[in-house]
Amino acid sequence: MENGNVVKRISHPVVAVNPNGTVAGYFSSIKEAAVKSGRGRHAISLSCRKGSICKGFKWYYEKDFRKLYKEQRMDELKFSPDPNREKDSGHYCKGHKQYKRFQDWPKELQEKRRVISRENCLRLINDPDSNFGPHRKSPPGICKKVIALETGEVYYSVAECARKNGVGLSALFASLRRGTRCGGKKYMFYSVYKEVNKRLKEKGVI
């Protein structure tokens, strides 16, 4: 629930397929697939949308897989793993011309990449319609909400709270653990705040 509105998350069942076209596994959602297979959610989603190989498997949304099955296009499920990439990580094999870490790039190329990254960050920060940095509108998948006790304002993460109140992230974490003030204000994890209020109501204190 966000801002009083119930947010319904849609699960997309996915199917993992072996190189020979056989089914390696069925999962009720991308999240479940990531947990049980040890693959990243974004990598699985990219494989479903782009047809890329994700750590030795190709992934399909169930509806796309079912369509291929009904149309008897099973040969399209077969694929050949890239011999230049490691099966589990998907990275280029050692000795390949593309196998270079960022630290091994030429200094000019490193600086060029840094300039591009800085420009992209500044563009997103200055765009009020972006979902980046101070303009972020949706919370990350895993986060702990924080509430400012004096104002009652709720922040979707400790990082957002620290940024908007001009306090250090480490100092804020320490104050949350110790129950002390940070920057003259007192904060609390929202889950703890709700639990405390619940117990006080049960005791009739509030």
CSV table of N, CA, C and O in Angstrom, one decimal, residues 119-189:
chain,number,residue,atom,x,y,z
A,119,GLU,N,27.2,12.8,-17.4
A,119,GLU,CA,26.2,13.6,-18.1
A,119,GLU,C,24.8,12.9,-18.0
A,119,GLU,O,23.8,13.7,-17.9
A,120,ASN,N,24.8,11.6,-18.1
A,120,ASN,CA,23.5,10.9,-17.9
A,120,ASN,C,22.9,11.2,-16.6
A,120,ASN,O,21.7,11.4,-16.4
A,121,CYS,N,23.7,11.1,-15.5
A,121,CYS,CA,23.2,11.3,-14.2
A,121,CYS,C,22.7,12.7,-14.0
A,121,CYS,O,21.6,13.0,-13.4
A,122,LEU,N,23.4,13.7,-14.5
A,122,LEU,CA,23.0,15.1,-14.4
A,122,LEU,C,21.7,15.4,-15.2
A,122,LEU,O,20.8,16.1,-14.7
A,123,ARG,N,21.6,14.7,-16.3
A,123,ARG,CA,20.4,14.9,-17.1
A,123,ARG,C,19.1,14.3,-16.4
A,123,ARG,O,18.1,15.0,-16.4
A,124,LEU,N,19.3,13.2,-15.8
A,124,LEU,CA,18.2,12.5,-15.0
A,124,LEU,C,17.9,13.3,-13.8
A,124,LEU,O,16.7,13.5,-13.4
A,125,ILE,N,18.9,13.9,-13.1
A,125,ILE,CA,18.7,14.6,-11.9
A,125,ILE,C,17.9,15.9,-12.2
A,125,ILE,O,17.0,16.3,-11.4
A,126,ASN,N,18.2,16.5,-13.3
A,126,ASN,CA,17.6,17.8,-13.7
A,126,ASN,C,16.2,17.6,-14.4
A,126,ASN,O,15.6,18.6,-14.7
A,127,ASP,N,15.8,16.4,-14.6
A,127,ASP,CA,14.6,16.1,-15.3
A,127,ASP,C,13.5,15.7,-14.2
A,127,ASP,O,13.6,14.6,-13.6
A,128,PRO,N,12.6,16.6,-14.0
A,128,PRO,CA,11.6,16.3,-12.9
A,128,PRO,C,10.7,15.1,-13.2
A,128,PRO,O,10.0,14.6,-12.3
A,129,ASP,N,10.6,14.7,-14.5
A,129,ASP,CA,9.7,13.6,-14.9
A,129,ASP,C,10.5,12.3,-14.8
A,129,ASP,O,9.9,11.2,-15.1
A,130,SER,N,11.8,12.3,-14.4
A,130,SER,CA,12.5,11.0,-14.4
A,130,SER,C,12.2,10.3,-13.1
A,130,SER,O,11.6,10.9,-12.1
A,131,ASN,N,12.6,9.1,-13.0
A,131,ASN,CA,12.4,8.2,-11.8
A,131,ASN,C,13.8,7.9,-11.2
A,131,ASN,O,14.2,6.8,-11.0
A,132,PHE,N,14.6,9.0,-11.0
A,132,PHE,CA,16.0,8.9,-10.7
A,132,PHE,C,16.3,9.9,-9.6
A,132,PHE,O,15.9,11.0,-9.6
A,133,GLY,N,17.2,9.4,-8.6
A,133,GLY,CA,17.7,10.3,-7.6
A,133,GLY,C,16.6,11.0,-6.8
A,133,GLY,O,15.7,10.4,-6.3
A,134,PRO,N,16.7,12.4,-6.8
A,134,PRO,CA,15.7,13.1,-5.9
A,134,PRO,C,14.3,13.1,-6.5
A,134,PRO,O,13.3,13.4,-5.8
A,135,HIS,N,14.1,12.7,-7.8
A,135,HIS,CA,12.8,12.7,-8.4
A,135,HIS,C,12.2,11.2,-8.4
A,135,HIS,O,11.2,11.0,-9.1
A,136,ARG,N,12.8,10.3,-7.7
A,136,ARG,CA,12.4,9.0,-7.7
A,136,ARG,C,11.0,8.9,-7.2
A,136,ARG,O,10.6,9.4,-6.1
A,137,LYS,N,10.1,8.2,-7.9
A,137,LYS,CA,8.6,8.2,-7.6
A,137,LYS,C,8.2,6.8,-7.1
A,137,LYS,O,7.2,6.6,-6.4
A,138,SER,N,9.0,5.8,-7.4
A,138,SER,CA,8.7,4.4,-7.0
A,138,SER,C,9.8,3.9,-6.1
A,138,SER,O,11.0,4.1,-6.4
A,139,PRO,N,9.5,3.2,-5.0
A,139,PRO,CA,10.5,2.7,-4.1
A,139,PRO,C,11.2,1.5,-4.7
A,139,PRO,O,10.7,0.8,-5.6
A,140,PRO,N,12.5,1.3,-4.3
A,140,PRO,CA,13.2,0.1,-4.8
A,140,PRO,C,12.5,-1.2,-4.3
A,140,PRO,O,11.7,-1.1,-3.4
A,141,GLY,N,12.9,-2.3,-4.9
A,141,GLY,CA,12.2,-3.6,-4.5
A,141,GLY,C,12.4,-4.0,-3.1
A,141,GLY,O,11.5,-4.5,-2.4
A,142,ILE,N,13.6,-3.7,-2.6
A,142,ILE,CA,13.9,-4.0,-1.2
A,142,ILE,C,14.4,-2.8,-0.5
A,142,ILE,O,15.4,-2.2,-0.8
A,143,CYS,N,13.6,-2.3,0.5
A,143,CYS,CA,13.9,-1.1,1.2
A,143,CYS,C,13.2,-1.1,2.5
A,143,CYS,O,12.2,-1.8,2.7
A,144,LYS,N,13.7,-0.3,3.5
A,144,LYS,CA,13.1,-0.1,4.8
A,144,LYS,C,12.6,1.3,4.9
A,144,LYS,O,13.5,2.2,4.8
A,145,LYS,N,11.3,1.5,5.1
A,145,LYS,CA,10.8,2.8,5.2
A,145,LYS,C,11.2,3.4,6.6
A,145,LYS,O,11.4,2.7,7.5
A,146,VAL,N,11.3,4.7,6.6
A,146,VAL,CA,11.7,5.5,7.7
A,146,VAL,C,10.7,6.6,8.0
A,146,VAL,O,10.2,7.2,7.0
A,147,ILE,N,10.4,6.8,9.2
A,147,ILE,CA,9.4,7.9,9.6
A,147,ILE,C,10.1,8.9,10.5
A,147,ILE,O,10.9,8.6,11.4
A,148,ALA,N,9.9,10.2,10.2
A,148,ALA,CA,10.4,11.3,11.1
A,148,ALA,C,9.3,11.5,12.1
A,148,ALA,O,8.1,11.8,11.8
A,149,LEU,N,9.6,11.3,13.4
A,149,LEU,CA,8.6,11.3,14.5
A,149,LEU,C,8.0,12.7,14.7
A,149,LEU,O,6.9,12.8,15.0
A,150,GLU,N,8.8,13.8,14.5
A,150,GLU,CA,8.3,15.1,14.7
A,150,GLU,C,7.3,15.5,13.7
A,150,GLU,O,6.2,16.1,14.0
A,151,THR,N,7.5,15.2,12.4
A,151,THR,CA,6.7,15.6,11.3
A,151,THR,C,5.7,14.5,10.8
A,151,THR,O,4.7,14.8,10.2
A,152,GLY,N,6.0,13.3,11.1
A,152,GLY,CA,5.2,12.2,10.6
A,152,GLY,C,5.4,11.8,9.1
A,152,GLY,O,4.7,11.0,8.6
A,153,GLU,N,6.4,12.5,8.5
A,153,GLU,CA,6.7,12.2,7.1
A,153,GLU,C,7.4,10.8,7.0
A,153,GLU,O,8.3,10.5,7.7
A,154,VAL,N,7.0,10.1,6.0
A,154,VAL,CA,7.5,8.7,5.7
A,154,VAL,C,8.4,8.7,4.5
A,154,VAL,O,8.0,9.3,3.4
A,155,TYR,N,9.6,8.2,4.6
A,155,TYR,CA,10.5,8.1,3.5
A,155,TYR,C,10.6,6.6,3.1
A,155,TYR,O,10.6,5.7,3.9
A,156,TYR,N,10.7,6.3,1.8
A,156,TYR,CA,10.7,5.0,1.3
A,156,TYR,C,12.0,4.2,1.6
A,156,TYR,O,12.1,3.0,1.5
A,157,SER,N,13.1,4.9,2.0
A,157,SER,CA,14.3,4.3,2.3
A,157,SER,C,15.2,5.2,3.2
A,157,SER,O,14.9,6.4,3.3
A,158,VAL,N,16.2,4.6,3.9
A,158,VAL,CA,17.1,5.4,4.7
A,158,VAL,C,17.9,6.4,3.9
A,158,VAL,O,18.1,7.5,4.3
A,159,ALA,N,18.2,6.0,2.7
A,159,ALA,CA,19.0,6.8,1.8
A,159,ALA,C,18.2,8.1,1.4
A,159,ALA,O,18.7,9.2,1.4
A,160,GLU,N,16.9,7.9,1.1
A,160,GLU,CA,16.1,9.0,0.7
A,160,GLU,C,15.9,10.0,1.9
A,160,GLU,O,16.0,11.2,1.8
A,161,CYS,N,15.7,9.4,3.1
A,161,CYS,CA,15.6,10.2,4.3
A,161,CYS,C,16.8,11.1,4.6
A,161,CYS,O,16.8,12.2,4.9
A,162,ALA,N,18.0,10.4,4.4
A,162,ALA,CA,19.3,11.1,4.7
A,162,ALA,C,19.5,12.2,3.6
A,162,ALA,O,19.9,13.3,4.0
A,163,ARG,N,19.1,11.9,2.4
A,163,ARG,CA,19.3,12.9,1.3
A,163,ARG,C,18.4,14.1,1.5
A,163,ARG,O,18.8,15.3,1.4
A,164,LYS,N,17.1,13.9,1.8
A,164,LYS,CA,16.2,15.0,1.9
A,164,LYS,C,16.4,15.8,3.2
A,164,LYS,O,15.9,17.0,3.2
A,165,ASN,N,17.0,15.3,4.2
A,165,ASN,CA,17.2,16.0,5.5
A,165,ASN,C,18.6,16.5,5.7
A,165,ASN,O,18.9,17.1,6.7
A,166,GLY,N,19.4,16.2,4.7
A,166,GLY,CA,20.8,16.7,4.7
A,166,GLY,C,21.6,16.1,5.9
A,166,GLY,O,22.5,16.8,6.5
A,167,VAL,N,21.4,14.9,6.2
A,167,VAL,CA,22.2,14.2,7.2
A,167,VAL,C,23.0,13.1,6.6
A,167,VAL,O,22.7,12.6,5.5
A,168,GLY,N,24.1,12.6,7.3
A,168,GLY,CA,24.9,11.6,6.8
A,168,GLY,C,24.2,10.2,6.9
A,168,GLY,O,23.5,9.9,7.8
A,169,LEU,N,24.4,9.4,5.9
A,169,LEU,CA,23.8,8.1,5.8
A,169,LEU,C,24.2,7.2,7.0
A,169,LEU,O,23.4,6.5,7.7
A,170,SER,N,25.5,7.2,7.3
A,170,SER,CA,26.0,6.3,8.4
A,170,SER,C,25.5,6.8,9.7
A,170,SER,O,25.1,6.0,10.6
A,171,ALA,N,25.4,8.2,9.9
A,171,ALA,CA,24.9,8.8,11.1
A,171,ALA,C,23.5,8.4,11.3
A,171,ALA,O,23.0,8.1,12.4
A,172,LEU,N,22.7,8.4,10.2
A,172,LEU,CA,21.3,8.1,10.3
A,172,LEU,C,21.1,6.6,10.7
A,172,LEU,O,20.2,6.3,11.5
A,173,PHE,N,21.9,5.8,10.1
A,173,PHE,CA,21.8,4.3,10.4
A,173,PHE,C,22.1,4.1,11.9
A,173,PHE,O,21.4,3.4,12.6
A,174,ALA,N,23.1,4.8,12.4
A,174,ALA,CA,23.5,4.7,13.8
A,174,ALA,C,22.4,5.1,14.7
A,174,ALA,O,22.1,4.5,15.7
A,175,SER,N,21.8,6.3,14.4
A,175,SER,CA,20.7,6.8,15.2
A,175,SER,C,19.5,5.9,15.2
A,175,SER,O,18.8,5.7,16.2
A,176,LEU,N,19.2,5.2,14.0
A,176,LEU,CA,18.1,4.3,14.0
A,176,LEU,C,18.3,3.1,14.8
A,176,LEU,O,17.4,2.6,15.5
A,177,ARG,N,19.6,2.6,14.9
A,177,ARG,CA,19.9,1.5,15.7
A,177,ARG,C,19.9,1.8,17.2
A,177,ARG,O,19.4,1.0,18.0
A,178,ARG,N,20.3,3.0,17.5
A,178,ARG,CA,20.5,3.3,18.9
A,178,ARG,C,19.3,4.1,19.5
A,178,ARG,O,19.2,4.3,20.7
A,179,GLY,N,18.4,4.6,18.6
A,179,GLY,CA,17.2,5.3,19.1
A,179,GLY,C,17.6,6.7,19.5
A,179,GLY,O,16.9,7.3,20.3
A,180,THR,N,18.7,7.3,18.9
A,180,THR,CA,19.1,8.6,19.3
A,180,THR,C,18.7,9.6,18.2
A,180,THR,O,18.2,9.2,17.1
A,181,ARG,N,18.9,10.9,18.4
A,181,ARG,CA,18.6,11.9,17.4
A,181,ARG,C,19.7,12.0,16.4
A,181,ARG,O,20.9,11.7,16.6
A,182,CYS,N,19.3,12.5,15.2
A,182,CYS,CA,20.3,12.7,14.1
A,182,CYS,C,19.9,14.0,13.4
A,182,CYS,O,18.8,14.2,12.9
A,183,GLY,N,20.8,15.0,13.5
A,183,GLY,CA,20.5,16.3,13.0
A,183,GLY,C,19.5,17.0,13.7
A,183,GLY,O,18.7,17.8,13.1
A,184,GLY,N,19.3,16.7,15.0
A,184,GLY,CA,18.3,17.4,15.8
A,184,GLY,C,16.9,16.8,15.7
A,184,GLY,O,16.0,17.2,16.4
A,185,LYS,N,16.8,15.8,14.9
A,185,LYS,CA,15.5,15.1,14.8
A,185,LYS,C,15.6,13.6,15.1
A,185,LYS,O,16.7,13.1,15.1
A,186,LYS,N,14.4,13.0,15.4
A,186,LYS,CA,14.4,11.6,15.8
A,186,LYS,C,13.7,10.8,14.7
A,186,LYS,O,12.6,11.3,14.3
A,187,TYR,N,14.3,9.8,14.2
A,187,TYR,CA,13.7,8.9,13.2
A,187,TYR,C,13.6,7.5,13.7
A,187,TYR,O,14.2,7.1,14.7
A,188,MET,N,12.7,6.8,13.0
A,188,MET,CA,12.5,5.4,13.4
A,188,MET,C,12.1,4.6,12.2
A,188,MET,O,11.4,5.1,11.2
A,189,PHE,N,12.5,3.3,12.1
A,189,PHE,CA,12.0,2.5,11.0
A,189,PHE,C,10.5,2.4,11.1
A,189,PHE,O,9.9,2.2,12.2
